[in-house]
CSV table of C-alpha atoms in Angstrom, one decimal:
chain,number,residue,atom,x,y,z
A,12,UNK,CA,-2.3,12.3,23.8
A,13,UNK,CA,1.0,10.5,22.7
A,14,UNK,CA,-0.7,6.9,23.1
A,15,UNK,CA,-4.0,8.5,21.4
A,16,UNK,CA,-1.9,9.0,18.3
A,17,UNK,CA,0.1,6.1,18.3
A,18,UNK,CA,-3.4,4.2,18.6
A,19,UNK,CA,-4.9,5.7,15.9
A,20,UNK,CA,-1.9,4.8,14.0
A,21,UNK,CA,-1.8,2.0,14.6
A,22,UNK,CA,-5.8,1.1,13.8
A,23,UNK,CA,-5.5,2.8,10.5
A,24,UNK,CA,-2.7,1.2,9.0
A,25,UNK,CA,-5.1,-2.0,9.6
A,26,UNK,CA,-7.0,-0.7,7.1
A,27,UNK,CA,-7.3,-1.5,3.2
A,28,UNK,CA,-3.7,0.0,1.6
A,29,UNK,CA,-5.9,2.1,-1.1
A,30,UNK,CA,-8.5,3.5,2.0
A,31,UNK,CA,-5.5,4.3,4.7
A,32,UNK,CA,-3.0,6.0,2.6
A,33,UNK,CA,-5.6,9.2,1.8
A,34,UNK,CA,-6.3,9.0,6.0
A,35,UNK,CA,-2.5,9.3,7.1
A,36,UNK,CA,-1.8,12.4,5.4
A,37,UNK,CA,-5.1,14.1,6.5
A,38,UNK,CA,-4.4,12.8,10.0
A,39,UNK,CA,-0.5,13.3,10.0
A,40,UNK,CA,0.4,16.8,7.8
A,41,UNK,CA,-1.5,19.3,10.2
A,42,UNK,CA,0.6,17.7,12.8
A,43,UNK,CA,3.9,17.6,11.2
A,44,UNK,CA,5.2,20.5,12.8
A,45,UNK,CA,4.1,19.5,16.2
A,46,UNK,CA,4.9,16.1,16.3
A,47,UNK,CA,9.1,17.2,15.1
A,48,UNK,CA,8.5,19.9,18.1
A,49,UNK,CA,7.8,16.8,20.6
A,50,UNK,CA,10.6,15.2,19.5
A,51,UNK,CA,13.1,18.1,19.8
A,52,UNK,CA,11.5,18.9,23.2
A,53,UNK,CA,11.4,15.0,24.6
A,54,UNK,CA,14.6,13.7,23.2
A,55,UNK,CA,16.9,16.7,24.1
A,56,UNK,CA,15.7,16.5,28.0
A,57,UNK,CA,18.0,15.6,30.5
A,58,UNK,CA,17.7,12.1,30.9
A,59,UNK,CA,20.0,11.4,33.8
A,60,UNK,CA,18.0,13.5,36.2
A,61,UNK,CA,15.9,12.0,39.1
A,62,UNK,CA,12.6,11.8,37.4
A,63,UNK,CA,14.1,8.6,35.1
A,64,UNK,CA,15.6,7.3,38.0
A,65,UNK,CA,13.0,4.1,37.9
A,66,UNK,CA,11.4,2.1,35.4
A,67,UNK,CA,7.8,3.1,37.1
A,68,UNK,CA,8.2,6.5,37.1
A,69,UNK,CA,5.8,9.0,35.1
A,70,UNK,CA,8.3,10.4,33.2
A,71,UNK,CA,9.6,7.0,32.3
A,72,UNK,CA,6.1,5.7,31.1
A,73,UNK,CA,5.9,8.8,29.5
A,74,UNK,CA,8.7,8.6,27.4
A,75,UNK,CA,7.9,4.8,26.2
A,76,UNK,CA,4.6,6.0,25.4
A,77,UNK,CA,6.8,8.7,22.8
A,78,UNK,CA,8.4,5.3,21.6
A,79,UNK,CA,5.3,3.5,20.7
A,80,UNK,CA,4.4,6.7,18.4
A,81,UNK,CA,7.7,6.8,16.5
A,82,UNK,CA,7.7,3.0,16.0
A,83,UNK,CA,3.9,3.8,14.7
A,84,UNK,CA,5.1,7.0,12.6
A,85,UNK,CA,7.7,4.6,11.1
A,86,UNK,CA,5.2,2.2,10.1
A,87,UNK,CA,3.3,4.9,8.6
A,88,UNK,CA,5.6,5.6,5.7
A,89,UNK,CA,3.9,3.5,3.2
A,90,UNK,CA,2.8,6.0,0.0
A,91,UNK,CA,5.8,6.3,-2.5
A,92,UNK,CA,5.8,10.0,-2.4
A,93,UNK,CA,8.0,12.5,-0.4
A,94,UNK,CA,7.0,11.3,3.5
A,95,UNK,CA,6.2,14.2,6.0
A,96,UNK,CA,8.8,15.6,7.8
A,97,UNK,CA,7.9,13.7,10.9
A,98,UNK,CA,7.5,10.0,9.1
A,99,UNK,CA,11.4,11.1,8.8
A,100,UNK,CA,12.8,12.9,11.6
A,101,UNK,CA,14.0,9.8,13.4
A,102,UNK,CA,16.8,8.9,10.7
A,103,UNK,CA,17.4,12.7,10.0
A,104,UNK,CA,17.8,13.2,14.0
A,105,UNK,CA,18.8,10.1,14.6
A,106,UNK,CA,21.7,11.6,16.9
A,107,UNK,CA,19.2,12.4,19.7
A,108,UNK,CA,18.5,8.4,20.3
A,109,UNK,CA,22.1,7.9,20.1
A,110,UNK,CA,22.9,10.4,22.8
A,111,UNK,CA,19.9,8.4,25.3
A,112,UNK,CA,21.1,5.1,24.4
A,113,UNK,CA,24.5,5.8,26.2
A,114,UNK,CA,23.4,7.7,28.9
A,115,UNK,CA,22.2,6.8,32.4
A,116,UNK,CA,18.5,5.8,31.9
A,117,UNK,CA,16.5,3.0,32.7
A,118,UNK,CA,17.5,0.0,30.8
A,119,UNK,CA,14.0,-0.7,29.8
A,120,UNK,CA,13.9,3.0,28.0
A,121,UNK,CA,17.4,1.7,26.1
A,122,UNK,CA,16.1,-1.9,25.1
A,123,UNK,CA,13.6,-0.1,22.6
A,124,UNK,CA,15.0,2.5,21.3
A,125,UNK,CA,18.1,-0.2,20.9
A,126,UNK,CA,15.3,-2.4,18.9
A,127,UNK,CA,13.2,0.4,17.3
A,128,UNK,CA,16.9,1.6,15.7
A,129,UNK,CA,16.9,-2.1,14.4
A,130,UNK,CA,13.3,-1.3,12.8
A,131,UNK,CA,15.2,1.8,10.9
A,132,UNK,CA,17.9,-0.1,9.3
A,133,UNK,CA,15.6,-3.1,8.2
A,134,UNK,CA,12.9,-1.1,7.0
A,135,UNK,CA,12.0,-1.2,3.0
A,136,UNK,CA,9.1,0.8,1.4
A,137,UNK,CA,6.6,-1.2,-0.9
A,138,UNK,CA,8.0,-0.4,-3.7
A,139,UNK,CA,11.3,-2.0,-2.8
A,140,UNK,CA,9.5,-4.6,-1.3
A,141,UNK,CA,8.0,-5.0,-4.8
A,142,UNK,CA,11.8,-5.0,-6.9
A,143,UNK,CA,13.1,-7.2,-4.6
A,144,UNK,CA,16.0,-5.1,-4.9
A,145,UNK,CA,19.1,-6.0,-2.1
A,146,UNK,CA,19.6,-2.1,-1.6
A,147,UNK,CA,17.0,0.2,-1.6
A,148,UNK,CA,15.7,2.4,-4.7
A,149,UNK,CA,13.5,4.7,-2.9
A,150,UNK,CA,15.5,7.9,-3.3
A,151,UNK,CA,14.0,9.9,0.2
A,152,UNK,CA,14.7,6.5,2.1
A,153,UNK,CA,18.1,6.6,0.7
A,154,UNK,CA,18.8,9.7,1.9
A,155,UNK,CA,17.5,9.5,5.6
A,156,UNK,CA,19.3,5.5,5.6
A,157,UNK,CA,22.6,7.5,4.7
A,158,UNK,CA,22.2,10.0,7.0
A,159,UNK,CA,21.1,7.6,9.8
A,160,UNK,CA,24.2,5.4,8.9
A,161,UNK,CA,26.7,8.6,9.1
A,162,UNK,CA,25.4,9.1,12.5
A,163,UNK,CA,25.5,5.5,13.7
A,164,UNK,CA,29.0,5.1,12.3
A,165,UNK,CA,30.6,8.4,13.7
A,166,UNK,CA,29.7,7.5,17.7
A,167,UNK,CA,30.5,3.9,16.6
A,168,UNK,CA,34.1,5.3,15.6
A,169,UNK,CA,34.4,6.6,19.2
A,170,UNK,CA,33.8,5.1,22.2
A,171,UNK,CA,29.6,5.0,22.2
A,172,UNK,CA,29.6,1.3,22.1
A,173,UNK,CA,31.7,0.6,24.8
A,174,UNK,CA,29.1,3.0,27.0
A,175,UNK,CA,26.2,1.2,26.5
A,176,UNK,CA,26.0,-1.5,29.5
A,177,UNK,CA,24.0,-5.1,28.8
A,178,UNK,CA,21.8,-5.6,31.3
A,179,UNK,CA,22.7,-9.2,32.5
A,180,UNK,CA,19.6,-9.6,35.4
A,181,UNK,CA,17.4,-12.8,35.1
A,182,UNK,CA,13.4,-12.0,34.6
A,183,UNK,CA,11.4,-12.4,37.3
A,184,UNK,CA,7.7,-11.9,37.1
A,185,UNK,CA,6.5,-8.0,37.4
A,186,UNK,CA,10.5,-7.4,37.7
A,187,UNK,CA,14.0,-7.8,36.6
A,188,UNK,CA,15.5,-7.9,39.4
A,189,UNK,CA,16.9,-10.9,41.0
A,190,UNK,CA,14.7,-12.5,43.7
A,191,UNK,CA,16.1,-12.5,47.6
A,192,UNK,CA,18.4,-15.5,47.9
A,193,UNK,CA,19.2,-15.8,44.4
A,194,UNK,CA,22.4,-15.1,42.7
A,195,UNK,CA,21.7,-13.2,38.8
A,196,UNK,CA,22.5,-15.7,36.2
A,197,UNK,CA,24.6,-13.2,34.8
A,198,UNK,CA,25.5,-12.8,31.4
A,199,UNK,CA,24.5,-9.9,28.6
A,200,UNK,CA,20.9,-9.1,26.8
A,201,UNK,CA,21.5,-11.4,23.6
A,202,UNK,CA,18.5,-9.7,22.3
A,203,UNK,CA,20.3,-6.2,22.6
A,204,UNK,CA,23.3,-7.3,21.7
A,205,UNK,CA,22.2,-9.1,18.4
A,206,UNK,CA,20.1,-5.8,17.5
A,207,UNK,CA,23.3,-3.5,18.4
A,208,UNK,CA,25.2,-5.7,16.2
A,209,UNK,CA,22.8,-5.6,13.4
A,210,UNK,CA,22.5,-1.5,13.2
A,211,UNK,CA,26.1,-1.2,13.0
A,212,UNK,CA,26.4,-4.0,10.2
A,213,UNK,CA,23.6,-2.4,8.4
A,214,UNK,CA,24.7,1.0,8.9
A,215,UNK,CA,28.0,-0.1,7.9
A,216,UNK,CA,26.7,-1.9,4.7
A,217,UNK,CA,24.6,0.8,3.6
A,218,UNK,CA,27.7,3.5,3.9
A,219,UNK,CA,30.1,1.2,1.9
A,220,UNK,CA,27.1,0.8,-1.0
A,221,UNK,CA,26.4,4.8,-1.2
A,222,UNK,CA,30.4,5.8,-1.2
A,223,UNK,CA,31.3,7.3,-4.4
A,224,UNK,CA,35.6,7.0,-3.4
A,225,UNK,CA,37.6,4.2,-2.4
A,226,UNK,CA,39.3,6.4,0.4
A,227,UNK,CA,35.8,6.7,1.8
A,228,UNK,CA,34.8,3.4,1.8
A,229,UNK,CA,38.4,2.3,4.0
């Protein structure tokens, strides 16, 4: 059902932008509720139990399956009204992602939240696209950028960066673990740890422009 969605998503915002915007509410509002219950449900699960234990496991495919429909629901916010509730919950609830990207899961399961986080804090709507503004002037993505950087910054401003390990295996084909008689070139995820770097820096960036004091901005 999750892939379904993402899918049809995905196909529709192909379309012409005049045709798919009248499509995406129709297809997304009756689901609005739903879609913010999966993601309650999902993300709150207990992600260092045994069913996430491998990269191959149901649960694991299950959940990167979840992924590919928020990166599609982000996508989807392209009208300049109000978005639904669930074109928005990943800034609003932005804690939840937070919370999986330090814990014990597989790495591949961190890697895209990691990079779909990236997709949040470089995202601009049309019409900001259109200003070519610097900072954004859409006031509903203001609000869930500020409240996705408050989040960032306050496990930042403890010790959630220092949890998250870079995976430093070499790829092998249909695997990323090392092959028998070869020693791992070592070294972090450059990708991951550019991406990191860039949510904080953003997050940061977008804080310091939206602070109305000088004592919040230090």
């Amino acid at each position: 059902c999750l892939w379904t969605l993402a899918a049809i998503l995905k196909e529709t915002l192909k379309d012409a932008l005049v045709a798919r915007a009248g499509v995406l509410k129709k297809l997304l509002a009756p689901l609005d509720a739903v879609l913010e219950g999966f993601y309650n449900a999902i993300l709150l699960h207990h992600f260092d139990s045994h069913h996430y234990s491998s990269p191959y496991s149901e649960a694991t495919n299950n959940l990167i399956s979840f992924i590919d429909l928020l990166e599609a629901l982000l996508a989807s916010r392209i009208e300049p009204e109000l978005p639904l509730r669930c074109q928005r919950i990943l800034f609003l609830k932005v804690s939840y992602v937070l919370n999986i990207i330090s814990s014990s899961i597989p790495y591949v399961i961190k890697k895209k939240f990691i990079l779909l986080l990236k997709r949040c804090v470089l995202y601009k709507s049309r019409e900001d696209v259109k200003s070519g503004s610097l900072f954004l002037q859409t006031p509903s993505l203001c609000e869930d950028m500020l409240a996705l950087s408050n989040a960032v910054l306050q496990v930042v401003n403890l010790t959630w960066l220092n949890q998250i390990a870079l995976s430093g295996k070499s790829s092998y084909f249909g695997s990323s673990e090392t092959a028998p008689g070869h020693d791992s070139q070592g070294g972090s995820d450059q990708t991951v740890l550019r991406a990191l770097s860039l949510v904080v820096l953003k997050a940061l960036e977008f804080k310091i422009h939206n602070s109305a004091t000088e004592a919040e901005i230090k």
